[in-house]
Coordinates of C-alpha atoms in Angstrom, one line a residue:
X74 CA -59.4 -43.2 -5.3
X75 CA -62.2 -45.3 -3.8
X76 CA -60.2 -45.8 -0.6
X77 CA -60.2 -42.1 0.0
X78 CA -63.8 -41.4 -0.9
X79 CA -65.5 -39.5 2.0
X80 CA -68.1 -41.5 3.8
X81 CA -70.7 -38.6 4.1
X82 CA -69.5 -36.3 1.3
X83 CA -66.7 -34.8 3.4
X84 CA -63.6 -36.0 5.4
X85 CA -64.0 -36.3 9.2
X86 CA -60.7 -34.5 10.0
X87 CA -57.9 -32.5 8.4
X88 CA -55.6 -35.4 9.1
X89 CA -57.6 -37.5 6.7
X90 CA -57.7 -34.7 4.2
X91 CA -53.9 -34.4 4.3
X92 CA -53.4 -38.2 3.8
X93 CA -55.7 -38.2 0.8
X94 CA -54.1 -35.1 -0.7
X95 CA -50.6 -36.4 -0.1
X96 CA -51.4 -39.7 -1.7
X97 CA -53.0 -38.0 -4.7
X98 CA -50.0 -35.6 -5.1
X99 CA -47.5 -38.5 -5.2
X100 CA -49.6 -40.5 -7.6
X101 CA -50.1 -37.4 -9.9
X102 CA -53.9 -37.3 -9.4
X103 CA -55.2 -33.7 -9.4
X104 CA -58.1 -33.3 -7.0
X105 CA -57.1 -30.0 -5.3
X106 CA -59.8 -27.9 -7.1
X107 CA -62.6 -30.1 -5.7
X108 CA -61.3 -29.6 -2.1
X109 CA -59.7 -26.2 -2.2
X110 CA -62.4 -23.7 -1.2
X111 CA -64.2 -25.7 1.5
X112 CA -61.0 -27.2 3.0
X113 CA -59.0 -23.9 3.0
X114 CA -61.9 -22.3 4.9
X115 CA -61.7 -25.0 7.5
X116 CA -57.9 -24.5 7.7
X117 CA -58.2 -20.8 8.2
X118 CA -60.9 -21.3 10.9
X119 CA -58.7 -23.9 12.7
X120 CA -55.6 -21.7 12.6
X121 CA -57.6 -18.6 13.8
X122 CA -59.4 -20.5 16.6
X123 CA -57.9 -20.1 20.1
X124 CA -59.2 -23.5 21.1
X125 CA -57.1 -25.3 18.6
X126 CA -54.3 -27.4 20.2
X127 CA -50.9 -28.3 18.7
X128 CA -52.3 -31.3 16.9
X129 CA -55.0 -29.3 15.2
X130 CA -52.6 -26.6 14.1
X131 CA -50.1 -29.1 12.8
X132 CA -52.6 -30.9 10.6
X133 CA -54.1 -27.6 9.4
X134 CA -50.6 -26.4 8.4
X135 CA -49.9 -29.7 6.6
X136 CA -53.1 -29.3 4.5
X137 CA -52.3 -25.7 3.8
X138 CA -48.8 -26.6 2.5
X139 CA -50.5 -28.8 -0.2
X140 CA -53.4 -26.6 -1.1
X141 CA -51.5 -23.3 -0.9
X142 CA -54.2 -21.7 1.1
X143 CA -54.1 -17.9 1.5
X144 CA -53.2 -17.2 5.2
X145 CA -52.2 -13.7 6.2
X146 CA -49.0 -12.9 8.1
X147 CA -50.8 -12.0 11.3
X148 CA -52.5 -15.4 11.5
X149 CA -49.2 -17.3 10.9
X150 CA -47.4 -15.1 13.4
X151 CA -50.0 -15.9 16.0
X152 CA -49.8 -19.7 15.2
X153 CA -46.0 -19.6 15.4
X154 CA -46.2 -17.9 18.8
X155 CA -48.7 -20.4 20.1
X156 CA -46.7 -23.3 18.9
X157 CA -43.6 -21.9 20.6
X158 CA -45.6 -22.0 23.8
X159 CA -46.7 -25.6 23.1
X160 CA -43.1 -26.6 22.8
X161 CA -42.2 -25.2 26.2
X162 CA -45.2 -27.0 27.8
X163 CA -44.7 -30.3 25.9
X164 CA -44.8 -33.4 28.1
X165 CA -45.0 -36.2 25.6
X166 CA -43.3 -37.2 22.4
X167 CA -46.5 -36.4 20.4
X168 CA -46.7 -32.9 21.9
X169 CA -43.1 -32.2 20.7
X170 CA -43.9 -33.8 17.3
X171 CA -47.0 -31.7 16.6
X172 CA -45.5 -28.4 17.9
X173 CA -42.1 -28.8 16.3
X174 CA -43.6 -30.1 13.0
X175 CA -46.0 -27.1 13.0
X176 CA -43.2 -24.6 13.4
X177 CA -41.3 -26.3 10.6
X178 CA -44.3 -26.0 8.3
X179 CA -44.7 -22.3 9.2
X180 CA -41.0 -21.8 8.3
X181 CA -41.5 -23.6 4.9
X182 CA -44.6 -21.7 4.0
X183 CA -43.4 -18.2 4.6
X184 CA -40.1 -16.3 5.2
X185 CA -41.9 -13.3 6.7
X186 CA -42.4 -15.0 10.1
X187 CA -39.2 -15.7 12.0
X188 CA -39.3 -19.2 13.4
X189 CA -36.3 -20.4 15.5
X190 CA -35.9 -22.4 18.6
X191 CA -33.8 -20.5 21.2
X192 CA -33.2 -23.6 23.4
X193 CA -32.9 -26.2 20.6
X194 CA -30.2 -28.1 22.6
X195 CA -32.4 -28.4 25.6
X196 CA -35.4 -29.5 23.6
X197 CA -33.3 -32.0 21.7
X198 CA -32.2 -33.5 25.0
X199 CA -35.8 -33.6 26.3
X200 CA -36.9 -35.7 23.3
X201 CA -33.7 -37.8 23.3
X202 CA -34.5 -38.7 26.9
X203 CA -37.4 -40.9 25.7
X204 CA -35.1 -43.2 23.7
X205 CA -34.4 -46.8 24.6
X206 CA -31.3 -48.9 24.5
X207 CA -32.6 -51.0 21.5
X208 CA -33.3 -47.9 19.3
X209 CA -37.0 -47.7 20.0
X210 CA -38.7 -44.8 21.8
X211 CA -41.3 -44.2 24.5
X212 CA -44.2 -41.8 23.9
X213 CA -43.8 -40.3 27.4
X214 CA -41.7 -40.6 30.5
X215 CA -44.8 -42.0 32.3
X216 CA -45.2 -44.8 29.8
X217 CA -42.4 -47.5 30.0
X218 CA -43.6 -49.2 26.9
X219 CA -41.4 -48.6 23.8
X220 CA -42.4 -48.5 20.2
X221 CA -40.8 -48.7 16.7
X222 CA -43.5 -46.4 15.3
X223 CA -42.5 -43.9 18.0
X224 CA -38.9 -44.1 16.9
X225 CA -39.9 -42.8 13.5
X226 CA -41.9 -40.0 15.1
X227 CA -39.0 -39.1 17.3
X228 CA -36.5 -39.0 14.4
X229 CA -38.9 -36.7 12.5
X230 CA -39.2 -34.4 15.5
X231 CA -35.5 -34.2 16.1
X232 CA -35.0 -33.4 12.4
X233 CA -37.3 -30.5 12.9
X234 CA -35.3 -29.3 15.9
X235 CA -32.1 -29.4 13.8
X236 CA -33.9 -27.3 11.1
X237 CA -35.2 -24.7 13.5
X238 CA -32.0 -24.4 15.7
X239 CA -30.7 -20.9 16.4
X240 CA -27.2 -22.1 17.1
X241 CA -25.2 -25.2 16.6
X242 CA -26.2 -28.3 18.5
X243 CA -23.9 -30.5 20.5
X244 CA -22.2 -32.9 18.1
X245 CA -22.3 -35.6 20.7
X246 CA -26.1 -35.5 20.6
X247 CA -26.1 -36.1 16.9
X248 CA -23.6 -38.9 17.1
X249 CA -25.6 -40.6 19.9
X250 CA -28.7 -40.4 17.8
X251 CA -26.9 -42.0 14.8
X252 CA -25.9 -44.9 17.1
X253 CA -29.5 -45.3 18.2
X254 CA -30.6 -45.5 14.6
X255 CA -28.0 -48.3 14.0
X256 CA -29.4 -50.2 17.1
X257 CA -32.9 -49.8 15.6
X258 CA -31.8 -51.5 12.4
X259 CA -30.4 -54.4 14.5
X260 CA -34.0 -55.4 15.2
X261 CA -35.2 -55.1 11.6
X262 CA -37.1 -58.1 10.1
X263 CA -36.4 -59.6 6.7
X264 CA -38.2 -61.6 4.0
X265 CA -36.6 -64.2 1.8
X266 CA -36.8 -61.9 -1.2
X267 CA -34.5 -59.3 0.5
X268 CA -37.3 -57.0 1.7
X269 CA -36.8 -55.4 5.1
X270 CA -39.5 -54.1 7.4
X271 CA -40.1 -53.0 11.0
X272 CA -42.9 -54.4 13.1
X273 CA -44.7 -53.0 16.1
X274 CA -47.0 -54.6 18.7
X275 CA -49.6 -51.8 18.3
X276 CA -49.0 -50.5 14.8
X277 CA -48.8 -52.8 11.8
X278 CA -45.6 -53.3 9.8
X279 CA -46.7 -50.9 7.1
X280 CA -47.4 -48.0 9.5
X281 CA -44.3 -48.8 11.6
X282 CA -41.9 -49.1 8.6
X283 CA -43.4 -46.0 7.0
X284 CA -42.9 -44.0 10.2
X285 CA -39.2 -45.1 10.5
X286 CA -38.6 -44.2 6.8
X287 CA -40.1 -40.7 7.2
X288 CA -37.9 -40.2 10.3
X289 CA -34.8 -41.5 8.6
X290 CA -35.1 -39.5 5.5
X291 CA -35.9 -36.3 7.5
X292 CA -33.0 -36.8 9.8
X293 CA -30.6 -37.6 6.9
X294 CA -31.6 -34.5 5.0
X295 CA -31.3 -32.3 8.1
X296 CA -28.0 -33.7 9.4
X297 CA -26.5 -34.2 5.9
X298 CA -25.4 -37.8 6.3
X299 CA -26.4 -41.2 7.7
X300 CA -24.5 -44.4 7.4
X301 CA -27.1 -47.1 6.8
X302 CA -26.2 -50.2 4.8
X303 CA -27.4 -49.9 1.2
X304 CA -29.0 -53.3 1.2
X305 CA -31.3 -52.4 4.0
X306 CA -32.4 -49.1 2.4
X307 CA -33.0 -51.1 -0.8
X308 CA -34.9 -53.7 1.3
X309 CA -37.2 -51.1 2.7
X310 CA -38.1 -50.0 -0.8
X311 CA -38.7 -53.6 -1.8
X312 CA -41.0 -54.1 1.1
X313 CA -43.4 -51.2 0.1
X314 CA -43.2 -52.2 -3.6
X315 CA -44.0 -55.8 -2.8
X316 CA -47.0 -55.5 -0.6
X317 CA -49.4 -54.6 -3.4
X318 CA -52.4 -52.2 -2.8
X319 CA -53.4 -52.1 0.9
X320 CA -57.1 -52.7 1.8
X321 CA -57.5 -49.4 3.7
X322 CA -56.7 -45.7 3.1
X323 CA -54.4 -45.4 6.1
X324 CA -52.0 -48.1 5.0
X325 CA -52.1 -46.8 1.4
X326 CA -51.1 -43.4 2.6
X327 CA -48.2 -44.9 4.6
X328 CA -47.1 -47.0 1.6
X329 CA -47.1 -44.1 -0.9
X330 CA -45.7 -41.5 1.5
X331 CA -42.8 -43.9 2.4
X332 CA -42.0 -44.5 -1.3
X333 CA -42.1 -40.8 -1.9
X334 CA -39.7 -40.1 1.0
X335 CA -37.3 -42.7 -0.4
X336 CA -37.6 -41.3 -3.9
X337 CA -37.3 -37.6 -3.1
X338 CA -34.7 -37.3 -0.4
X339 CA -31.1 -36.4 -1.1
X340 CA -29.3 -38.8 1.1
X341 CA -30.9 -42.3 1.1
X342 CA -32.2 -43.0 -2.4
X343 CA -32.6 -46.7 -3.3
X344 CA -32.1 -47.7 -6.9
X345 CA -34.4 -50.5 -8.0
X346 CA -33.3 -53.0 -10.6
X347 CA -36.1 -54.8 -12.4
X348 CA -36.7 -56.9 -15.5
X349 CA -39.4 -55.8 -17.9
X350 CA -39.7 -59.4 -18.9
X351 CA -38.2 -62.3 -16.9
X352 CA -39.0 -64.9 -19.6
X353 CA -36.9 -64.9 -22.8
X354 CA -36.9 -67.2 -25.7
X355 CA -33.7 -69.0 -26.6
X356 CA -35.1 -70.0 -30.0
X357 CA -36.3 -66.5 -30.9
X358 CA -33.0 -65.0 -29.6
X359 CA -34.7 -62.5 -27.4
X360 CA -32.5 -60.1 -25.5
X361 CA -32.7 -59.7 -21.8
X362 CA -33.5 -56.1 -20.7
X363 CA -32.8 -54.5 -17.3
X364 CA -34.4 -51.3 -16.0
X365 CA -33.0 -49.3 -13.1
X366 CA -35.2 -46.6 -11.5
X367 CA -35.8 -45.0 -8.1
X368 CA -38.7 -46.3 -5.9
X369 CA -41.3 -44.3 -7.8
X370 CA -39.6 -44.4 -11.3
X371 CA -37.7 -41.2 -11.3
X372 CA -34.6 -40.7 -13.4
X373 CA -31.4 -42.1 -12.1
X374 CA -27.8 -40.7 -12.3
X375 CA -25.4 -42.0 -14.9
X376 CA -24.7 -45.6 -14.2
X377 CA -24.0 -49.0 -15.8
X378 CA -25.3 -52.5 -15.1
X379 CA -23.1 -55.5 -15.1
X380 CA -24.0 -59.2 -15.2
X381 CA -21.7 -60.7 -12.6
X382 CA -22.9 -64.3 -12.1
X383 CA -25.4 -66.9 -13.4
X384 CA -26.7 -69.5 -11.1
X385 CA -28.6 -72.6 -12.2
X386 CA -31.9 -72.9 -10.4
X387 CA -31.6 -75.1 -7.3
X388 CA -27.8 -75.1 -7.4
X389 CA -25.2 -73.0 -5.5
X390 CA -22.7 -73.3 -8.3
X391 CA -22.3 -70.2 -10.5
X392 CA -20.4 -69.1 -13.5
X393 CA -18.6 -65.8 -13.2
X394 CA -19.5 -63.5 -16.1
X395 CA -18.7 -59.8 -15.4
X396 CA -20.3 -58.6 -18.6
X397 CA -21.5 -55.0 -18.9
X398 CA -24.9 -54.5 -20.5
X399 CA -25.5 -52.0 -23.3
X400 CA -27.6 -48.9 -22.3
X401 CA -30.4 -47.8 -24.7
X402 CA -31.2 -44.1 -23.9
X403 CA -34.5 -44.2 -25.9
X404 CA -36.1 -47.0 -23.9
X405 CA -34.0 -46.3 -20.8
X406 CA -33.0 -49.9 -20.4
X407 CA -29.8 -51.9 -20.2
X408 CA -29.7 -54.8 -22.7
X409 CA -27.8 -58.0 -22.6
X410 CA -26.8 -58.6 -26.2
X411 CA -26.5 -62.3 -26.0
X412 CA -27.0 -65.0 -23.4
X413 CA -23.8 -66.1 -21.6
X414 CA -22.1 -69.2 -22.9
X415 CA -23.7 -72.3 -21.5
X416 CA -27.1 -70.8 -20.7
X417 CA -29.7 -73.1 -22.2
X418 CA -33.4 -73.7 -21.8
X419 CA -34.3 -73.7 -18.1
X420 CA -34.5 -71.7 -14.9
X421 CA -31.6 -69.4 -13.8
X422 CA -30.8 -66.7 -11.3
X423 CA -28.9 -63.8 -12.8
X424 CA -26.8 -61.6 -10.4
X425 CA -26.5 -58.0 -11.5
X426 CA -24.5 -55.1 -10.1
X427 CA -25.3 -51.4 -10.5
X428 CA -22.1 -49.3 -10.9
X429 CA -22.5 -45.5 -10.5
X430 CA -20.5 -43.5 -12.9
X431 CA -19.8 -40.7 -10.4
X432 CA -18.2 -42.0 -7.1
X433 CA -19.8 -39.0 -5.2
X434 CA -23.3 -40.5 -6.0
X435 CA -22.5 -43.4 -3.7
X436 CA -23.2 -41.1 -0.8
X437 CA -26.7 -40.4 -2.0
X438 CA -27.8 -43.6 -3.9
X439 CA -28.1 -47.1 -2.4
X440 CA -27.5 -49.9 -4.9
X441 CA -27.6 -52.7 -2.4
X442 CA -24.7 -54.7 -3.8
X443 CA -25.6 -57.5 -6.2
X444 CA -29.2 -58.0 -7.1
X445 CA -30.4 -61.6 -7.9
X446 CA -33.4 -62.0 -10.2
X447 CA -34.9 -65.2 -11.6
X448 CA -34.8 -65.6 -15.3
X449 CA -36.7 -68.2 -17.3
X450 CA -35.2 -69.3 -20.7
X451 CA -37.6 -71.0 -23.0
X452 CA -37.0 -72.8 -26.3
X453 CA -38.1 -75.4 -28.8
X454 CA -37.2 -78.9 -27.5
X455 CA -36.0 -81.5 -30.1
X456 CA -37.8 -84.9 -30.0
X457 CA -35.6 -87.6 -31.5
X458 CA -35.7 -91.4 -32.0
X459 CA -39.4 -91.7 -31.1
X460 CA -40.8 -95.1 -31.7
X461 CA -43.5 -97.5 -30.3
X462 CA -43.1 -101.3 -30.3
X463 CA -45.0 -104.4 -29.5
X464 CA -42.8 -107.0 -27.7
X465 CA -43.1 -110.7 -27.0
X466 CA -40.5 -112.2 -24.7
X467 CA -38.3 -109.1 -25.3
X468 CA -38.5 -109.7 -29.0
X469 CA -39.8 -106.9 -31.2
X470 CA -42.9 -108.1 -33.0
X471 CA -44.0 -104.7 -34.4
X472 CA -42.2 -101.4 -34.6
X473 CA -43.5 -98.0 -35.7
X474 CA -41.5 -94.7 -35.8
X475 CA -43.2 -91.6 -34.6
X476 CA -43.1 -88.0 -35.7
X477 CA -43.3 -85.9 -32.5
X478 CA -44.8 -83.5 -32.3
X479 CA -46.6 -84.3 -35.5
X480 CA -49.4 -86.4 -37.0
X481 CA -49.3 -90.1 -36.2
X482 CA -51.9 -92.9 -36.6
X483 CA -50.3 -96.2 -35.7
X484 CA -52.5 -99.4 -35.6
X485 CA -51.2 -102.0 -33.2
X486 CA -52.5 -105.3 -31.8
X487 CA -51.4 -107.3 -28.8
X488 CA -52.6 -109.9 -26.3
X489 CA -52.0 -110.3 -22.6
X490 CA -48.7 -112.1 -23.1
X491 CA -47.2 -109.2 -25.0
X492 CA -45.8 -105.8 -24.1
X493 CA -46.0 -102.2 -25.4
X494 CA -42.9 -100.1 -25.3
X495 CA -42.6 -96.4 -26.1
X496 CA -39.2 -94.6 -26.3
X497 CA -38.0 -91.1 -27.3
X498 CA -35.3 -88.5 -26.5
X499 CA -35.6 -84.8 -25.6
X500 CA -32.7 -82.4 -26.2
X501 CA -32.4 -78.7 -25.8
X502 CA -31.1 -76.3 -28.5
X503 CA -27.6 -76.9 -27.1
X504 CA -28.1 -80.7 -27.4
X505 CA -28.4 -81.2 -23.7
X506 CA -30.8 -83.7 -22.2
X507 CA -34.1 -82.1 -21.2
X508 CA -36.3 -83.3 -18.4
X509 CA -39.8 -81.9 -18.6
X510 CA -42.2 -81.5 -15.7
X511 CA -44.8 -83.8 -17.3
X512 CA -44.5 -86.9 -19.5
X513 CA -47.6 -89.1 -19.5
X514 CA -48.9 -92.0 -21.7
X515 CA -52.7 -92.4 -21.7
X516 CA -54.7 -95.5 -22.9
X517 CA -58.4 -94.8 -23.4
X518 CA -60.7 -97.8 -23.9
X519 CA -63.6 -97.5 -26.4
X520 CA -66.0 -97.6 -23.4
X521 CA -64.4 -94.4 -22.0
X522 CA -62.3 -95.9 -19.3
X523 CA -58.9 -94.2 -19.1
X524 CA -55.5 -95.3 -17.7
X525 CA -52.6 -92.9 -17.3
X526 CA -48.9 -94.0 -16.9
X527 CA -45.9 -91.9 -16.1
X528 CA -43.1 -92.1 -18.7
X529 CA -39.8 -92.8 -17.0
X530 CA -36.5 -91.0 -17.7
X531 CA -33.2 -92.9 -17.8
X532 CA -31.2 -89.7 -18.6
X533 CA -30.4 -91.1 -22.1
X534 CA -34.0 -91.4 -23.2
X535 CA -37.6 -91.5 -22.0
X536 CA -39.0 -95.0 -21.9
X537 CA -42.1 -96.8 -20.7
X538 CA -42.9 -100.5 -21.1
X539 CA -46.5 -101.8 -20.4
X540 CA -46.6 -105.5 -19.6
X541 CA -50.2 -106.4 -20.3
X542 CA -49.9 -109.6 -18.3
X543 CA -49.4 -107.6 -15.1
X544 CA -51.9 -105.0 -16.1
X545 CA -55.0 -107.1 -16.9
X546 CA -56.5 -106.3 -13.5
X547 CA -55.8 -102.6 -13.8
X548 CA -57.3 -102.7 -17.3
X549 CA -60.4 -104.5 -15.9
X550 CA -59.9 -107.3 -18.4
X551 CA -61.4 -105.0 -21.0
X552 CA -60.5 -106.2 -24.5
X553 CA -61.0 -104.1 -27.5
X554 CA -59.7 -100.8 -29.0
X555 CA -57.5 -98.5 -26.9
X556 CA -56.5 -95.0 -28.1
X557 CA -52.9 -94.1 -27.3
X558 CA -52.1 -90.5 -26.3
X559 CA -48.8 -89.0 -25.3
X560 CA -48.4 -85.8 -23.2
X561 CA -45.1 -84.0 -22.8
X562 CA -45.1 -80.5 -21.2
X563 CA -42.9 -78.0 -19.4
X564 CA -43.1 -74.2 -18.7
X565 CA -39.8 -73.8 -20.5
X566 CA -40.8 -76.0 -23.5
X567 CA -42.2 -73.9 -26.3
X568 CA -43.5 -76.9 -28.2
X569 CA -45.2 -78.8 -25.4
X570 CA -47.7 -81.2 -26.9
X571 CA -50.6 -83.6 -26.2
X572 CA -50.3 -85.9 -29.2
X573 CA -52.6 -88.8 -30.3
X574 CA -50.4 -91.7 -31.5
X575 CA -53.0 -94.1 -32.8
X576 CA -54.6 -97.2 -31.3
X577 CA -53.9 -100.7 -30.1
X578 CA -56.3 -103.7 -30.2
X579 CA -55.9 -105.7 -27.0
X580 CA -57.1 -109.3 -26.6
X581 CA -57.3 -109.9 -22.9
X582 CA -58.6 -113.0 -21.0
X583 CA -62.2 -113.0 -19.7
X584 CA -62.6 -111.5 -16.3
X585 CA -63.1 -113.9 -13.3
X586 CA -66.2 -113.7 -11.2
X587 CA -64.6 -111.7 -8.4
X588 CA -62.7 -109.3 -10.7
X589 CA -63.1 -105.5 -10.1
X590 CA -65.6 -104.0 -12.4
X591 CA -64.7 -100.9 -14.4
X592 CA -65.9 -97.6 -12.8
X593 CA -69.1 -96.0 -14.1
X594 CA -68.2 -93.2 -16.5
X595 CA -69.3 -89.7 -15.4
X596 CA -72.0 -88.1 -17.4
X597 CA -71.5 -84.6 -18.6
X598 CA -74.1 -82.6 -16.6
X599 CA -74.6 -80.2 -19.6
X600 CA -75.4 -83.0 -21.9
X601 CA -79.0 -82.8 -20.8
X602 CA -79.2 -79.4 -22.5
X603 CA -78.0 -80.9 -25.8
X604 CA -80.2 -81.7 -28.8
X605 CA -82.8 -84.4 -28.1
X606 CA -83.5 -87.3 -30.5
X607 CA -86.0 -86.5 -33.2
X608 CA -89.5 -87.9 -32.6
X609 CA -91.2 -89.5 -35.6
X610 CA -95.0 -89.9 -35.4
X611 CA -97.8 -90.8 -37.9
X612 CA -101.2 -89.3 -37.1
X613 CA -104.3 -91.4 -37.7
X614 CA -106.4 -90.4 -40.7
X615 CA -109.4 -88.3 -39.9
X616 CA -112.5 -90.3 -39.3
X617 CA -115.5 -90.0 -41.6
X618 CA -118.2 -87.6 -40.4
X619 CA -121.9 -87.5 -41.2
X620 CA -123.3 -85.2 -43.8
X621 CA -124.3 -81.6 -42.9
X622 CA -128.1 -82.2 -43.4
X623 CA -128.0 -85.0 -40.8
X624 CA -126.3 -82.7 -38.3
X625 CA -129.1 -80.1 -38.7
X626 CA -131.8 -82.8 -38.2
X627 CA -130.0 -83.9 -35.0
X628 CA -129.9 -80.2 -33.8
X629 CA -133.6 -79.9 -34.4
X630 CA -134.3 -83.1 -32.4
X631 CA -132.3 -81.6 -29.4
X632 CA -134.8 -78.7 -29.2
X633 CA -137.9 -81.0 -29.3
X634 CA -137.9 -81.7 -25.5
X635 CA -137.7 -77.9 -24.8
X636 CA -140.7 -77.3 -27.0
X637 CA -142.5 -80.1 -25.3
X638 CA -141.8 -78.5 -22.0
X639 CA -143.3 -75.2 -23.1
X640 CA -146.4 -76.9 -24.5
X641 CA -146.8 -78.7 -21.2
X642 CA -146.7 -75.5 -19.3
X643 CA -149.5 -74.0 -21.5
X644 CA -151.6 -77.1 -21.0
X645 CA -151.3 -76.9 -17.3
X646 CA -152.3 -73.2 -17.3
X647 CA -149.2 -71.8 -15.7
X648 CA -149.7 -68.1 -14.8
X649 CA -148.2 -65.3 -12.8
X650 CA -151.2 -64.8 -10.4
X651 CA -149.3 -65.9 -7.3
X652 CA -146.1 -63.8 -8.1
X653 CA -145.6 -61.5 -5.1
X654 CA -146.7 -57.9 -5.6
X655 CA -145.1 -56.4 -2.5
X656 CA -141.6 -54.8 -3.0
X657 CA -139.5 -57.1 -0.7
X658 CA -141.2 -60.4 -1.6
X659 CA -141.1 -59.5 -5.2
X660 CA -137.3 -58.7 -5.0
X661 CA -136.6 -62.1 -3.4
X662 CA -138.8 -63.8 -6.1
X663 CA -136.9 -62.1 -8.9
X664 CA -133.5 -63.0 -7.4
X665 CA -134.7 -66.6 -7.0
X666 CA -135.7 -67.0 -10.6
X667 CA -132.6 -65.0 -11.7
X668 CA -130.4 -67.4 -9.7
X669 CA -132.0 -70.4 -11.4
X670 CA -131.3 -68.7 -14.8
X671 CA -127.7 -68.0 -13.7
X672 CA -127.1 -71.7 -12.8
X673 CA -128.4 -72.7 -16.2
X674 CA -126.1 -70.2 -17.8
X675 CA -123.2 -71.6 -15.7
X676 CA -123.8 -75.0 -17.1
X677 CA -123.6 -73.6 -20.6
X678 CA -120.3 -71.8 -19.8
X679 CA -118.9 -75.0 -18.3
X680 CA -119.7 -76.8 -21.5
X681 CA -118.0 -74.1 -23.6
X682 CA -114.9 -73.0 -21.7
X683 CA -114.9 -73.1 -17.9
X684 CA -112.9 -75.8 -16.0
X685 CA -114.5 -77.9 -13.2
X686 CA -112.9 -76.1 -10.2
X687 CA -114.1 -72.6 -11.4
X688 CA -117.6 -74.0 -12.1
X689 CA -117.9 -75.6 -8.7
X690 CA -116.7 -72.5 -6.8
X691 CA -119.2 -70.3 -8.8
X692 CA -122.0 -72.9 -8.3
X693 CA -121.3 -72.9 -4.5
X694 CA -121.9 -69.1 -4.3
X695 CA -125.0 -69.3 -6.5
X696 CA -126.3 -72.2 -4.4
X697 CA -126.1 -70.3 -1.1
X698 CA -127.8 -67.3 -2.8
X699 CA -130.6 -69.6 -4.1
X700 CA -131.0 -71.2 -0.7
X701 CA -131.6 -67.9 1.0
X702 CA -133.8 -66.1 -1.5
X703 CA -135.8 -69.4 -2.3
X704 CA -136.5 -69.9 1.4
X705 CA -137.8 -66.3 1.7
X706 CA -139.9 -66.6 -1.4
X707 CA -141.5 -70.0 -0.5
X708 CA -142.1 -68.7 3.1
X709 CA -144.0 -65.7 1.6
X710 CA -146.1 -68.0 -0.6
X711 CA -147.0 -70.3 2.3
X712 CA -148.0 -67.4 4.4
X713 CA -150.2 -66.0 1.7
X714 CA -151.9 -69.4 1.1
X715 CA -152.6 -69.7 4.9
X716 CA -154.3 -66.3 5.0
X717 CA -156.5 -67.2 2.0
X718 CA -157.6 -70.4 3.6
X719 CA -158.4 -68.8 6.9
X720 CA -160.4 -66.1 5.2

């Protein structure tokens, strides 16, 4: 849905509208009501406009065929007449494609307008003249370059000519066209999984293959038959089913439309065989189920599915089975009741064959011969005769039996002159030797240093012997406790395990001076966010304080200097006689004294709550203010004193 979302609230062309509607129709998404009114108006305007060319009319008719727009007979008659004229004047393949395709759409939408090609044989020859010897086509006689995409366009155009013919065409022309189609398939590309596709130097493989599929199905439906190998028809369907969801709307349209053409035509319908689950459990006795559908999951004709061969993965040898699966109509699947004899835990390739009940259906449906699918059989693996031993000169000093998988806790000890040996056997449910993907023995020192050893397989049993004399350097001469851990795992082994076995105390010689040091152990980066160690702290006992009366006495003594200051002022006869009386000098004098009071208040605030930086910044501002107003005040007083003395 998001791939077809209009960029500015509406589609840029009717071609984009058709691609979106066609994709939604095939996928079963109903969006016609949202687009019907506005789009149908555009369709009618395009069909009524005299300036519309064959391409415009073709795309408008395609959209109308999906939205069922109401177009009157007169409009369709005029469109058909104009398209007939475009056919006569056509010079290129696309001119023929749009005009012939438009006439076919008019014929499909109404029976009231007679649409036939009088000179169908001549038009067919004109289009056929653009074909090349390799099955590809040119877009025009002036362009020597051929294209696979153009081949699909040409086949669709010729199919329209066959549909619109007024008389029988030359049979030799049809036969020659069928030969061209076979030549086109000689240049088809193939993937290893059996998917077939066409490539083009200008168009991508999705567009080119989709164009050929549309042309093939149109021509097969129009001519009634087409002899294309079933494996290639099936391979084309596999290509579109295997590419996933394309990244752009154009390729998504080509993918969905091609699958719909393969699904809905009446001549070349591929039948897809698939497994709902390719992994089955031998231990749980699960049954293998096979589903057969068309490319888009439509119902299939009566048929049966046979298991013909079983290949062991990686081997060309196969056992011939020829066993018919049981059909379950409720689930619409074919079930293999029991695995064939000899199939055990492992990877296999099953070869199935689809057999149509009605031989006439072979002319319509393509089964592609035998279909090979990978099947993975899992199961519980038996672990037998598991034991761990300490050896000295190949003589068993200590032996412990192990329960694998199970709980084990062996306690061993050894020195550098001894060996550690571990042995066990793995068998499948059919008592065949089993070789897992992974079998490791791990020794982990108490310091965190780990050593991993691969457990060898001698077909009869798994065995590993650690000669500590030869491993002292690898073990970094670290004596002490080593935890023993065994890992055995495989995708087909349902009881894969990572099992602690216990520990071994190793007594190794001291490391020489030049011996390799053990690597530093990595620290978990998330450990820093773990709980921190608890901090224990004992606070000092509170110091003894003086009595409350003594504190009040000290407070009174603090105010004594201030009282002495006031008494001194009175004794000196301080007065306000020289305070300026004029407005401006008086203002500066008030600001000067107010500034001094503000500095004193700032000191008090610094003592109570302000920090040093805030106090210094504020003091700087007040200092500049005091410097200015103090200078003006003192200048006024000096001037007044000079006047008094001169008088």
